[in-house]
Tab-separated table of C-alpha atoms in Angstrom:
chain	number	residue	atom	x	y	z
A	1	UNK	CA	68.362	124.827	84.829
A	2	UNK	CA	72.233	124.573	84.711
A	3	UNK	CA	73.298	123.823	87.673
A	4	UNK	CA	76.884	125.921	89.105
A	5	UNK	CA	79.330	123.842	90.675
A	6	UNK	CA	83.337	124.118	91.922
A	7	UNK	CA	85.608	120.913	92.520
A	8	UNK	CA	87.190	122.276	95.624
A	9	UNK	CA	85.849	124.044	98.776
A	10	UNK	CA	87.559	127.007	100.361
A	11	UNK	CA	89.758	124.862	102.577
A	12	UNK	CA	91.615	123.161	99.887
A	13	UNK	CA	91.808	126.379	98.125
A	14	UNK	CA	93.163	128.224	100.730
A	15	UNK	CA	96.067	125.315	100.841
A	16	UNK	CA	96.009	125.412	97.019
A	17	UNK	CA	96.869	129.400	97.256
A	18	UNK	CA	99.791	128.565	99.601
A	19	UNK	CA	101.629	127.338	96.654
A	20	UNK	CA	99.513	128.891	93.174
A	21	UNK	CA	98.712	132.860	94.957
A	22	UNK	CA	95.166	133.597	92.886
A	23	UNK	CA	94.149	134.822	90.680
A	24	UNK	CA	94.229	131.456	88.450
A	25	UNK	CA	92.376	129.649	85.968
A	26	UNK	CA	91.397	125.992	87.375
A	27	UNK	CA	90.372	123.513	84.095
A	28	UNK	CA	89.107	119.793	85.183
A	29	UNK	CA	90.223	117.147	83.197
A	30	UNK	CA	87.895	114.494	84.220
A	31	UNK	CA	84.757	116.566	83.242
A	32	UNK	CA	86.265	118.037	79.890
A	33	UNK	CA	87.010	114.398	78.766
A	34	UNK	CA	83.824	112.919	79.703
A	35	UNK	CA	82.562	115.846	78.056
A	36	UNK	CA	84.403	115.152	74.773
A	37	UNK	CA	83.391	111.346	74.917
A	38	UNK	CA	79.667	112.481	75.345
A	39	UNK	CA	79.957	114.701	72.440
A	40	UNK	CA	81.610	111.673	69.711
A	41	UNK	CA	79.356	109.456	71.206
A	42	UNK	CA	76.526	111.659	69.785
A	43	UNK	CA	78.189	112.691	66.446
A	44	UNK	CA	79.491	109.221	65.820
A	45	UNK	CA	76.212	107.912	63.688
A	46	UNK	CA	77.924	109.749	61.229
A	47	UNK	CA	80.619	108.578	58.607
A	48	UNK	CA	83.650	110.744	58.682
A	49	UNK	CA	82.653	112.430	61.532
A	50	UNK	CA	85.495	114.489	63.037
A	51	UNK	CA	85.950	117.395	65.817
A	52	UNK	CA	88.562	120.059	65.287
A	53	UNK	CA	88.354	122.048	68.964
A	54	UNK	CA	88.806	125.553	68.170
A	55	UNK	CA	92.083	126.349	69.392
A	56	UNK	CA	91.678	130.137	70.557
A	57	UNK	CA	88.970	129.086	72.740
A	58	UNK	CA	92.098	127.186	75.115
A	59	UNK	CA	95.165	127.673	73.332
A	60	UNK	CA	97.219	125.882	75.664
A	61	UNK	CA	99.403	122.727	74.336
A	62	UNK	CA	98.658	120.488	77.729
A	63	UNK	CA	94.710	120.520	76.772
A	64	UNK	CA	95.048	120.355	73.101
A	65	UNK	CA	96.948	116.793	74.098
A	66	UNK	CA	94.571	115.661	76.143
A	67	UNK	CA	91.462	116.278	73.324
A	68	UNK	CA	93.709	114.821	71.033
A	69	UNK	CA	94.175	111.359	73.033
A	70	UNK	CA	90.185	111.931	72.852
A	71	UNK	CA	90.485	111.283	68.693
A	72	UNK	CA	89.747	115.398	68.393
A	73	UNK	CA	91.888	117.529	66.070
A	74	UNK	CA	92.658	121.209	65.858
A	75	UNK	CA	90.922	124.100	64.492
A	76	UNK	CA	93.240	127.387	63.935
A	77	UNK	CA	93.408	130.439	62.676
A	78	UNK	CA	96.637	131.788	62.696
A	79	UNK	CA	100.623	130.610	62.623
A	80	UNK	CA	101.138	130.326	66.257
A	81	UNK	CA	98.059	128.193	66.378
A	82	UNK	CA	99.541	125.949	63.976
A	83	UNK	CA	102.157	125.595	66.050
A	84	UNK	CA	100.107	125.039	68.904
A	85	UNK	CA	98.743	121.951	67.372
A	86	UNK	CA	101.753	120.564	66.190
A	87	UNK	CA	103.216	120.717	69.579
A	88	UNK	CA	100.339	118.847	70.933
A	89	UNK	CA	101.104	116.204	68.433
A	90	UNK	CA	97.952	117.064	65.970
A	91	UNK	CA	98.904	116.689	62.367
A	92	UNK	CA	97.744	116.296	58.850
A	93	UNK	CA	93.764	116.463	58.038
A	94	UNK	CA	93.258	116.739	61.696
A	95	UNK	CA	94.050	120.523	61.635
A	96	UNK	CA	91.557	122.589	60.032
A	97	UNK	CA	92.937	125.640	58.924
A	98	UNK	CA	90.514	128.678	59.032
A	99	UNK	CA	92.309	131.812	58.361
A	100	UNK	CA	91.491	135.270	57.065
A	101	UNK	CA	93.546	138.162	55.579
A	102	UNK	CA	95.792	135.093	55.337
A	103	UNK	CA	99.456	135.894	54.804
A	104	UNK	CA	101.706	133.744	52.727
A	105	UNK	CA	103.756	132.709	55.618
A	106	UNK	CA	100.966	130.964	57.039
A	107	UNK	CA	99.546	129.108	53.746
A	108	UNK	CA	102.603	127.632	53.556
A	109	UNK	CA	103.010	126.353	57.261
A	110	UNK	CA	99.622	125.074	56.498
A	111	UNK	CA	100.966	123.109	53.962
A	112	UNK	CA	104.094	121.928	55.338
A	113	UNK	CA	101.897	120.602	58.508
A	114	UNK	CA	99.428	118.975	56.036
A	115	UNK	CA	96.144	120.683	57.483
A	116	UNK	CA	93.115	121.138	55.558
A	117	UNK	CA	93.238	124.827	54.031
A	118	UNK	CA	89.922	126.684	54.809
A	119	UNK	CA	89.672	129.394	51.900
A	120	UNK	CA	87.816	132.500	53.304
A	121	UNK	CA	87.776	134.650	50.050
A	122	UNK	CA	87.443	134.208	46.302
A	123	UNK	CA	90.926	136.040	45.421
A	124	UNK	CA	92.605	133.719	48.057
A	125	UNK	CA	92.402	130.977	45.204
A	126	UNK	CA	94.963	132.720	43.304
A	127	UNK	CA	97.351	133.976	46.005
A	128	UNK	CA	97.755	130.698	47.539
A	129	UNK	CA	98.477	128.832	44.064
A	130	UNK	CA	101.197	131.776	43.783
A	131	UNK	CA	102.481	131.648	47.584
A	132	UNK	CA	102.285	127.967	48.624
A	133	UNK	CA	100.295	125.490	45.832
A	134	UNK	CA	97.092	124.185	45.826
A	135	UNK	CA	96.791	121.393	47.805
A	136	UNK	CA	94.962	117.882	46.595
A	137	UNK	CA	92.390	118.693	49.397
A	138	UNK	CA	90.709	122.109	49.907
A	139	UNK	CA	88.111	123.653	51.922
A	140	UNK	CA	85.911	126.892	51.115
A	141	UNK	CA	84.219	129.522	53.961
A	142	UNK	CA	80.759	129.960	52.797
A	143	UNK	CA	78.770	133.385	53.890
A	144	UNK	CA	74.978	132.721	53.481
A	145	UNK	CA	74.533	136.816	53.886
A	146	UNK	CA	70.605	138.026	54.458
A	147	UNK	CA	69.716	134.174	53.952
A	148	UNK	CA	70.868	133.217	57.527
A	149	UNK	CA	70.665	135.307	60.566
A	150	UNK	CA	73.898	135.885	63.346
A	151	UNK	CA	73.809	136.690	66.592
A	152	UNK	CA	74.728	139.347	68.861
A	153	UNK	CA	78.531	137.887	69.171
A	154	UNK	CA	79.141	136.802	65.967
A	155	UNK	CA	76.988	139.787	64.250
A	156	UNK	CA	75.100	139.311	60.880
A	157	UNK	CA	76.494	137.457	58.100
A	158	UNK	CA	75.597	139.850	55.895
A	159	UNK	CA	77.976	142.161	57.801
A	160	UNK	CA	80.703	139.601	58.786
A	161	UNK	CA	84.090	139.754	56.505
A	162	UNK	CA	84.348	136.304	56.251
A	163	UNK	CA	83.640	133.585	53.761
A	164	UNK	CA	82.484	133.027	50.033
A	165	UNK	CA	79.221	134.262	48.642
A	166	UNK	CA	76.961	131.715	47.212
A	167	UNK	CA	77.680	132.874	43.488
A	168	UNK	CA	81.715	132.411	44.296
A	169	UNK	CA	81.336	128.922	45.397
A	170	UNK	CA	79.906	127.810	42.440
A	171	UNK	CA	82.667	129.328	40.427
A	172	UNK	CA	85.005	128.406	43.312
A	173	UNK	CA	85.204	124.336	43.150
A	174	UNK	CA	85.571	124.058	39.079
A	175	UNK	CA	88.594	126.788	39.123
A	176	UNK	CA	90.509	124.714	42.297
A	177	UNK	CA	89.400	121.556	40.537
A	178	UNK	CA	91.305	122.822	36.985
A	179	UNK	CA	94.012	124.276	39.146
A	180	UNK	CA	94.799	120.941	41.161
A	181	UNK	CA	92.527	120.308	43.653
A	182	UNK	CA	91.127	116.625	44.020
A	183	UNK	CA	89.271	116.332	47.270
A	184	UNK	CA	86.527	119.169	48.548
A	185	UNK	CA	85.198	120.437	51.658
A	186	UNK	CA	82.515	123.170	52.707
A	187	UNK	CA	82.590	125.405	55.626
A	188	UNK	CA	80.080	127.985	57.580
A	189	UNK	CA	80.310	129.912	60.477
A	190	UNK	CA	76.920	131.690	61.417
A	191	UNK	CA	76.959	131.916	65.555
A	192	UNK	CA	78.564	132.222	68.484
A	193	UNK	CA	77.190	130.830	71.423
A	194	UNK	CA	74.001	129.432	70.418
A	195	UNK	CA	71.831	127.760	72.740
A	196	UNK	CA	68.981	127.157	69.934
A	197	UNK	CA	69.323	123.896	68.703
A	198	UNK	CA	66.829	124.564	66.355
A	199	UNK	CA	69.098	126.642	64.632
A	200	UNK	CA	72.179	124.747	64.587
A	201	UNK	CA	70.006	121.975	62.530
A	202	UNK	CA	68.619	124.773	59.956
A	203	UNK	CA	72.330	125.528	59.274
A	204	UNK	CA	73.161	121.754	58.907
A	205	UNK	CA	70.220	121.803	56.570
A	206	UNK	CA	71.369	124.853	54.993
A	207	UNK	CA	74.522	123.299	54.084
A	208	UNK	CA	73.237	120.087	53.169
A	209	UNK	CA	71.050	121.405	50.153
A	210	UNK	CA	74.274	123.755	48.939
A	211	UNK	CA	76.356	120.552	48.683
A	212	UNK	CA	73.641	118.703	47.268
A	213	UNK	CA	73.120	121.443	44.755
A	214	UNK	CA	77.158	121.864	43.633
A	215	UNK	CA	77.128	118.427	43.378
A	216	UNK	CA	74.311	118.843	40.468
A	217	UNK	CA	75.881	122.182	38.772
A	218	UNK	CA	79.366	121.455	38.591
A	219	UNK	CA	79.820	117.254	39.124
A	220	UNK	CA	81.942	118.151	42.220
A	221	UNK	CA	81.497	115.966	45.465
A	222	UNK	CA	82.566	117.220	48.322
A	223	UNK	CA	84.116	114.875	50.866
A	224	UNK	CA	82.548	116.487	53.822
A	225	UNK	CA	81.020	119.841	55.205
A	226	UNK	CA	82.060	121.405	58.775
A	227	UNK	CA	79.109	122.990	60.507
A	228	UNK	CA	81.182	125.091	62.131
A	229	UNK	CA	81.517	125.585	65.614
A	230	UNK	CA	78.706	127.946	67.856
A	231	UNK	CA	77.565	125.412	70.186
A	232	UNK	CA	76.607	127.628	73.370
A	233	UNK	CA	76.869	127.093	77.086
A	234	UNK	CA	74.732	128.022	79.900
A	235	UNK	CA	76.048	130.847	81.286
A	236	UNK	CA	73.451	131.759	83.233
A	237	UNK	CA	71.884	128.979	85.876
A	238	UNK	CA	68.247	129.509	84.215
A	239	UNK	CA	69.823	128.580	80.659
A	240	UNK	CA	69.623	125.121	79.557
A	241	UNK	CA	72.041	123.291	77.654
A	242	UNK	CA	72.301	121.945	74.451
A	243	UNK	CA	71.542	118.156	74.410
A	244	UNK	CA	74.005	116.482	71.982
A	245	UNK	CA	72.120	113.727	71.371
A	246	UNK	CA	68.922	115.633	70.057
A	247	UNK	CA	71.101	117.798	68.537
A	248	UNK	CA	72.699	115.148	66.428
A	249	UNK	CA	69.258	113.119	65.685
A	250	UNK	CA	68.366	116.606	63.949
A	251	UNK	CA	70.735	116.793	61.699
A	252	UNK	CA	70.883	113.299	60.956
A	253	UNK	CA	67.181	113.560	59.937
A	254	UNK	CA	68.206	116.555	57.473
A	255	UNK	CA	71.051	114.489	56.266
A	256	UNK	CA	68.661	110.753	55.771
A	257	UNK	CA	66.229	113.417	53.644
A	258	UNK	CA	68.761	115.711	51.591
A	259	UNK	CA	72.188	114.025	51.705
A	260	UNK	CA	71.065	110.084	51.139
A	261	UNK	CA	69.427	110.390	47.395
A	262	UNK	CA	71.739	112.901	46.410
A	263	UNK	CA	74.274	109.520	46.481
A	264	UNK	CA	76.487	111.643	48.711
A	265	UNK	CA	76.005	109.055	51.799
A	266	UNK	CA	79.691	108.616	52.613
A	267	UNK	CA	79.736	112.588	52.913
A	268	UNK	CA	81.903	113.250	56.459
A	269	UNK	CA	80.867	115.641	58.856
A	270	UNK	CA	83.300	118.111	60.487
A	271	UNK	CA	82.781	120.149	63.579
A	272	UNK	CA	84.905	123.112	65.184
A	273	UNK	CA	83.905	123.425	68.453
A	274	UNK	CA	85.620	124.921	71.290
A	275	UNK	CA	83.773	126.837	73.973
A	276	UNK	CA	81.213	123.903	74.851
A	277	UNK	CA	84.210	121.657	75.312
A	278	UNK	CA	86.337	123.620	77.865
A	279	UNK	CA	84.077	126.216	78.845
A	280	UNK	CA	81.832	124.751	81.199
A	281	UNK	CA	85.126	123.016	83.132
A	282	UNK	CA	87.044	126.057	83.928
A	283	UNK	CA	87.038	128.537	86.226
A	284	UNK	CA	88.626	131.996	87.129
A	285	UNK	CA	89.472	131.445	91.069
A	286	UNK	CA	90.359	135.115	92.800
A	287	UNK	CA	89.776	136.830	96.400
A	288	UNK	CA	88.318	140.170	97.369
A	289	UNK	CA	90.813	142.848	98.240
A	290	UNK	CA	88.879	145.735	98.736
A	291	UNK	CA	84.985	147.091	99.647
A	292	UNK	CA	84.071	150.069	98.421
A	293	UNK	CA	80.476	151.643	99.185
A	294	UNK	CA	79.517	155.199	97.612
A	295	UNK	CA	77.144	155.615	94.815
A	296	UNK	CA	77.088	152.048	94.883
A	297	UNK	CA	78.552	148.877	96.238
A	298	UNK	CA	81.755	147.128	94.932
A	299	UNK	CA	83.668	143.883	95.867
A	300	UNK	CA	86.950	144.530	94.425
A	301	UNK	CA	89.193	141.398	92.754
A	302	UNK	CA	92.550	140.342	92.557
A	303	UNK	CA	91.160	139.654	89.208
A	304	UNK	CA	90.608	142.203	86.200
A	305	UNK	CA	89.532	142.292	82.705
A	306	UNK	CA	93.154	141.684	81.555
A	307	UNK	CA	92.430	137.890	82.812
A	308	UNK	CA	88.835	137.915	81.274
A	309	UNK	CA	87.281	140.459	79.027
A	310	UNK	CA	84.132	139.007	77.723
A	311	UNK	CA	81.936	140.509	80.353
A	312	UNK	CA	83.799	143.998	79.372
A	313	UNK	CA	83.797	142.934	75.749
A	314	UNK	CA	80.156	142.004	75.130
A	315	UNK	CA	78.446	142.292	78.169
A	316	UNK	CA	78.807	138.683	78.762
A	317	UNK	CA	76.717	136.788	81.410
A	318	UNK	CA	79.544	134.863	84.369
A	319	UNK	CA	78.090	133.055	87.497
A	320	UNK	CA	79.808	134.129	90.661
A	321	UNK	CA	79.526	132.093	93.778
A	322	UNK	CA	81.790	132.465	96.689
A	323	UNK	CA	83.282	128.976	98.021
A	324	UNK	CA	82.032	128.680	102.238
A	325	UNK	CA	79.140	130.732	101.449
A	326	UNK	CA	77.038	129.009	98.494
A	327	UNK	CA	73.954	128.404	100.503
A	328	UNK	CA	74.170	131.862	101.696
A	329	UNK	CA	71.165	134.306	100.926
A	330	UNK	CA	72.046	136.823	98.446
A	331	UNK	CA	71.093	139.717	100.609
A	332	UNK	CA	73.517	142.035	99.056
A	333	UNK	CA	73.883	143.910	95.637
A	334	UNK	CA	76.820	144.638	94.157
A	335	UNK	CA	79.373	145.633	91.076
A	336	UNK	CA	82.049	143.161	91.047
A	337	UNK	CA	85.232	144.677	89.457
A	338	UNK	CA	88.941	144.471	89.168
A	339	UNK	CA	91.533	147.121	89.496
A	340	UNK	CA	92.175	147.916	85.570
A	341	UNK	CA	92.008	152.046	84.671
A	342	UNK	CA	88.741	151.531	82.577
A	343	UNK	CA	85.502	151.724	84.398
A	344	UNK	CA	84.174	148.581	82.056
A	345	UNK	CA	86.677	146.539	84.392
A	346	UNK	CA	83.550	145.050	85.922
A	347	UNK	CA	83.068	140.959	85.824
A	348	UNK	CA	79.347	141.614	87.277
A	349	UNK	CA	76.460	144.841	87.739
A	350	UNK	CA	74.556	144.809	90.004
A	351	UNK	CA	74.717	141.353	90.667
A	352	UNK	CA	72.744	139.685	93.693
A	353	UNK	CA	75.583	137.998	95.683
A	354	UNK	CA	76.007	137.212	99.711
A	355	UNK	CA	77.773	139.415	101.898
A	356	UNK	CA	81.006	139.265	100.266
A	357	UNK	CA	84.364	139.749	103.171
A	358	UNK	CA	87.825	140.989	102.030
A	359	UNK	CA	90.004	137.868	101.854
A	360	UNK	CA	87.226	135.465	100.357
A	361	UNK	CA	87.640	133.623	97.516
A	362	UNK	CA	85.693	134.479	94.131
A	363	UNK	CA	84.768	131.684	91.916
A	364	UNK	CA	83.897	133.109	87.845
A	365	UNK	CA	82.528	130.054	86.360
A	366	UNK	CA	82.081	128.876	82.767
A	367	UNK	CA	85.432	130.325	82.100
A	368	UNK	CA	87.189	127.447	80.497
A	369	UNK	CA	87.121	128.907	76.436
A	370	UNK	CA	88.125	132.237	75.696
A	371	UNK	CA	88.848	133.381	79.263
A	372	UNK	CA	92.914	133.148	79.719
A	373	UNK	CA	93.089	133.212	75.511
A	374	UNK	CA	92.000	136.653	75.210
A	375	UNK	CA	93.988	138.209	78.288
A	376	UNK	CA	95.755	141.307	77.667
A	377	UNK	CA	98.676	143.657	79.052
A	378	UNK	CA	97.137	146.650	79.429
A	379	UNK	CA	98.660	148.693	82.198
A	380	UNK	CA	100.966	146.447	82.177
A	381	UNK	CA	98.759	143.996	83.960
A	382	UNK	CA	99.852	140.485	84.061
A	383	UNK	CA	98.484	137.276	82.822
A	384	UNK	CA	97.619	134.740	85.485
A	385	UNK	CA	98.752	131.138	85.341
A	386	UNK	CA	96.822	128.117	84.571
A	387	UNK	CA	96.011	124.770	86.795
A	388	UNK	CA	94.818	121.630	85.832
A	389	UNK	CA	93.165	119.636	88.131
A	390	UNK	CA	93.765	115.951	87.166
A	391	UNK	CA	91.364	113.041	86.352
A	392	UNK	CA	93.164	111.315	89.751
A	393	UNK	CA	92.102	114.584	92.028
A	394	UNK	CA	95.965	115.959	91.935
A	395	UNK	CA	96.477	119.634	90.665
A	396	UNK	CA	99.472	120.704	88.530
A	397	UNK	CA	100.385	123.934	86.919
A	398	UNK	CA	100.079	123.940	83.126
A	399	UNK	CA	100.866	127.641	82.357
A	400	UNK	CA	102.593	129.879	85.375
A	401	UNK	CA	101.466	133.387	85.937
A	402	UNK	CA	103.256	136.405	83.497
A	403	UNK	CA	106.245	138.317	85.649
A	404	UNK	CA	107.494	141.788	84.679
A	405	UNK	CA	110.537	140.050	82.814
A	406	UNK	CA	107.740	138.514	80.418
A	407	UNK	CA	106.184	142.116	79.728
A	408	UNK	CA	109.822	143.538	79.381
A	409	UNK	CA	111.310	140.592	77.600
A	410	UNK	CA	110.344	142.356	73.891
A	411	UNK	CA	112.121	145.289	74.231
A	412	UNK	CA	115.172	146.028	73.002
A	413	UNK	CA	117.554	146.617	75.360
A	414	UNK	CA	120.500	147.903	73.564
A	415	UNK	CA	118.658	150.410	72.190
A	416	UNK	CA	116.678	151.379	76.231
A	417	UNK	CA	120.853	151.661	77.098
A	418	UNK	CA	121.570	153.845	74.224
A	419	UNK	CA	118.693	156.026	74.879
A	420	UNK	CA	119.596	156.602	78.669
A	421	UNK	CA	123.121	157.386	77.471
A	422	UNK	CA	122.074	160.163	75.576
A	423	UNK	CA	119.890	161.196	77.966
């Protein structure tokens, strides 16, 4: 069981509201860095080891710092999130570069940062000698296809667009290595949101018997494979979490029995994750504006897919509990929604809640990775702001809440004037 939990009760959010109006994301420090320290405790029996949190779980340059004081790097995927990292002071090999459909611009701003370039295709080989060099250390995406199963987020491998197939790599690592390329890494990305831990060790293994056999075909070594990231949470309160510690014992007993002989034994291991981090630590505070009862019952929010789409998205899972009334029986039945012009604008269906009052705050838990990073503008809704509640129990704001000059700040306005003249 996974047990819910918010750090303030309703009276210090109403106070909190006075100054921060909800709706707002709430992130706590104190448990995302314990959090962090847990998970290098557990992944530290391992030489090299290194996390790279996945920046478009929290792209926001405050919490990248405050992993990085932690010893994590960066994992992105596109220019701005290069920029991202370097604002948060990550540099160098601690920014993992995972791109696809990869334009030039962003190769090279790779490069000039010093991250570690993630190829995702075969042909990329060739356009990034031509756009921005091959660097002395380079990484490759590998796509197992029908040998390794996905998941419902993530979908099939066999179906995904990204990464190398097996019969690439092998040609892959000689052609870098005659072009350049001194130092070698190996990637996968198989799952999103994976409670198994079963199956985060058969991918370790998985990857640990393709290094072991380029090492025998073409005399290349690679300096370190990167599981990836996929670690799930437990969204729902019946889930149960993954235990890093068992988690890490597995794949160090795939690594003693595959790695070891191979003479590999200083091979690093790289991880990308980014939901487990955050997600657990963050919440999506908003109140109730309206009730509405006809073919059903709805509490409606302050709150709307435009601030978090996965339940919209994929049908995602998110605990509600409303602060003041936690020990309340859930004698009512409800669809939660917000006030977007889609009827998927729902954060819950049919969800068992208590009696639910206009005016009372909603807490969305688990919200902390990819909640506020995939917000949207639709209908010209607004992105809320962001609050971090401190490791000494003060709370400041770390992003403020979009305003109509934001959503109008792209336009041009000489040409809006010109257009009004002539009209």
């Amino acid at each position: 069981m996974s047990e819910k939990t918010f750090p303030l009760n309703r009276e210090e959010l109403e106070e909190l509201s006075k100054t921060h109006p909800t709706p707002f994301y709430l992130y706590d420090e104190k448990a995302i860095r314990n959090n962090a320290r847990e998970i290098t405790k557990a992944y530290g029996i391992f030489p090299g080891f290194k996390e790279h949190f996945a920046v478009k779980a929290l792209p926001n340059p405050i919490m990248l710092k405050i992993l990085a004081s932690e010893g994590f790097g960066a994992d992105c995927s596109s220019m701005t999130e290069l920029l991202l990292a370097e604002m948060a002071g990550i540099q160098g090999e601690d920014i993992m570069f995972s791109a696809n459909n990869t334009p030039a611009t962003e190769y090279r701003e790779a490069r000039r940062l010093g991250a570690v370039i993630n190829l995702d295709d075969f042909t990329h080989i060739e356009f990034l000698e031509k756009n921005a060099g091959i660097p002395e250390l380079i990484s490759c995406r590998y796509n197992p296809g029908p040998l390794k199963s996905g998941n419902a987020i993530i979908g099939k491998p066999e179906e995904a667009k990204y990464g190398f197939t097996r019969e690439q790599l092998f040609a892959a690592y000689p052609l870098l290595k005659e072009k350049g390329a001194k130092r070698f890494g190996l990637h996968t990305m198989v799952a999103s949101n994976e409670l198994s831990q079963d199956y985060h060790i058969e991918t370790a293994r998985m990857l640990f018997e393709l290094v072991a056999e380029i090492k025998e075909k073409t005399g290349i070594d690679p300096e370190f494979v990167n599981l990836g990231g996929g670690v799930g949470i437990p969204y729902k309160p019946e889930d149960k979490a993954v235990d890093y510690q068992e988690l890490a014992k597995g794949i160090e007993a795939a690594y003693r029995s595959i790695i070891v002989p191979t003479g590999l034994a200083s091979l690093g291991i790289h991880i990308e994750w980014g939901r487990t981090i955050t997600g657990p630590h963050g919440w999506l505070v908003t109140r109730a504006l309206h009730t509405k009862d006809i073919y059903r019952r709805y509490i409606g929010l302050d709150a709307c897919m435009a601030d978090l789409m996965r339940p919209a998205l994929y049908g995602a899972y998110h605990h509600i509990t409303v602060p003041g009334k936690e020990n309340n029986a859930l004698t009512e039945t409800y669809d939660v929604t917000g006030s977007l012009c889609e009827n998927n604008d729902k954060f819950a269906i049919q969800r068992k809640l208590p009696k639910i009052e206009t005016g009372d705050f909603v807490i969305i838990h688990d919200a902390g990775a990819h909640g506020r990073a995939m917000g949207f503008n639709y209908n010209g809704k607004l992105r809320c702001g962001e609050l971090l509640l401190r490791s000494d129990g003060s709370i400041i704001q770390i992003r403020r809440a979009e305003t109509s000059e934001d959503y109008f700040a792209t336009l041009d306005r000489d040409v809006l004037k010109e257009f009004s003249g002539n009209n």
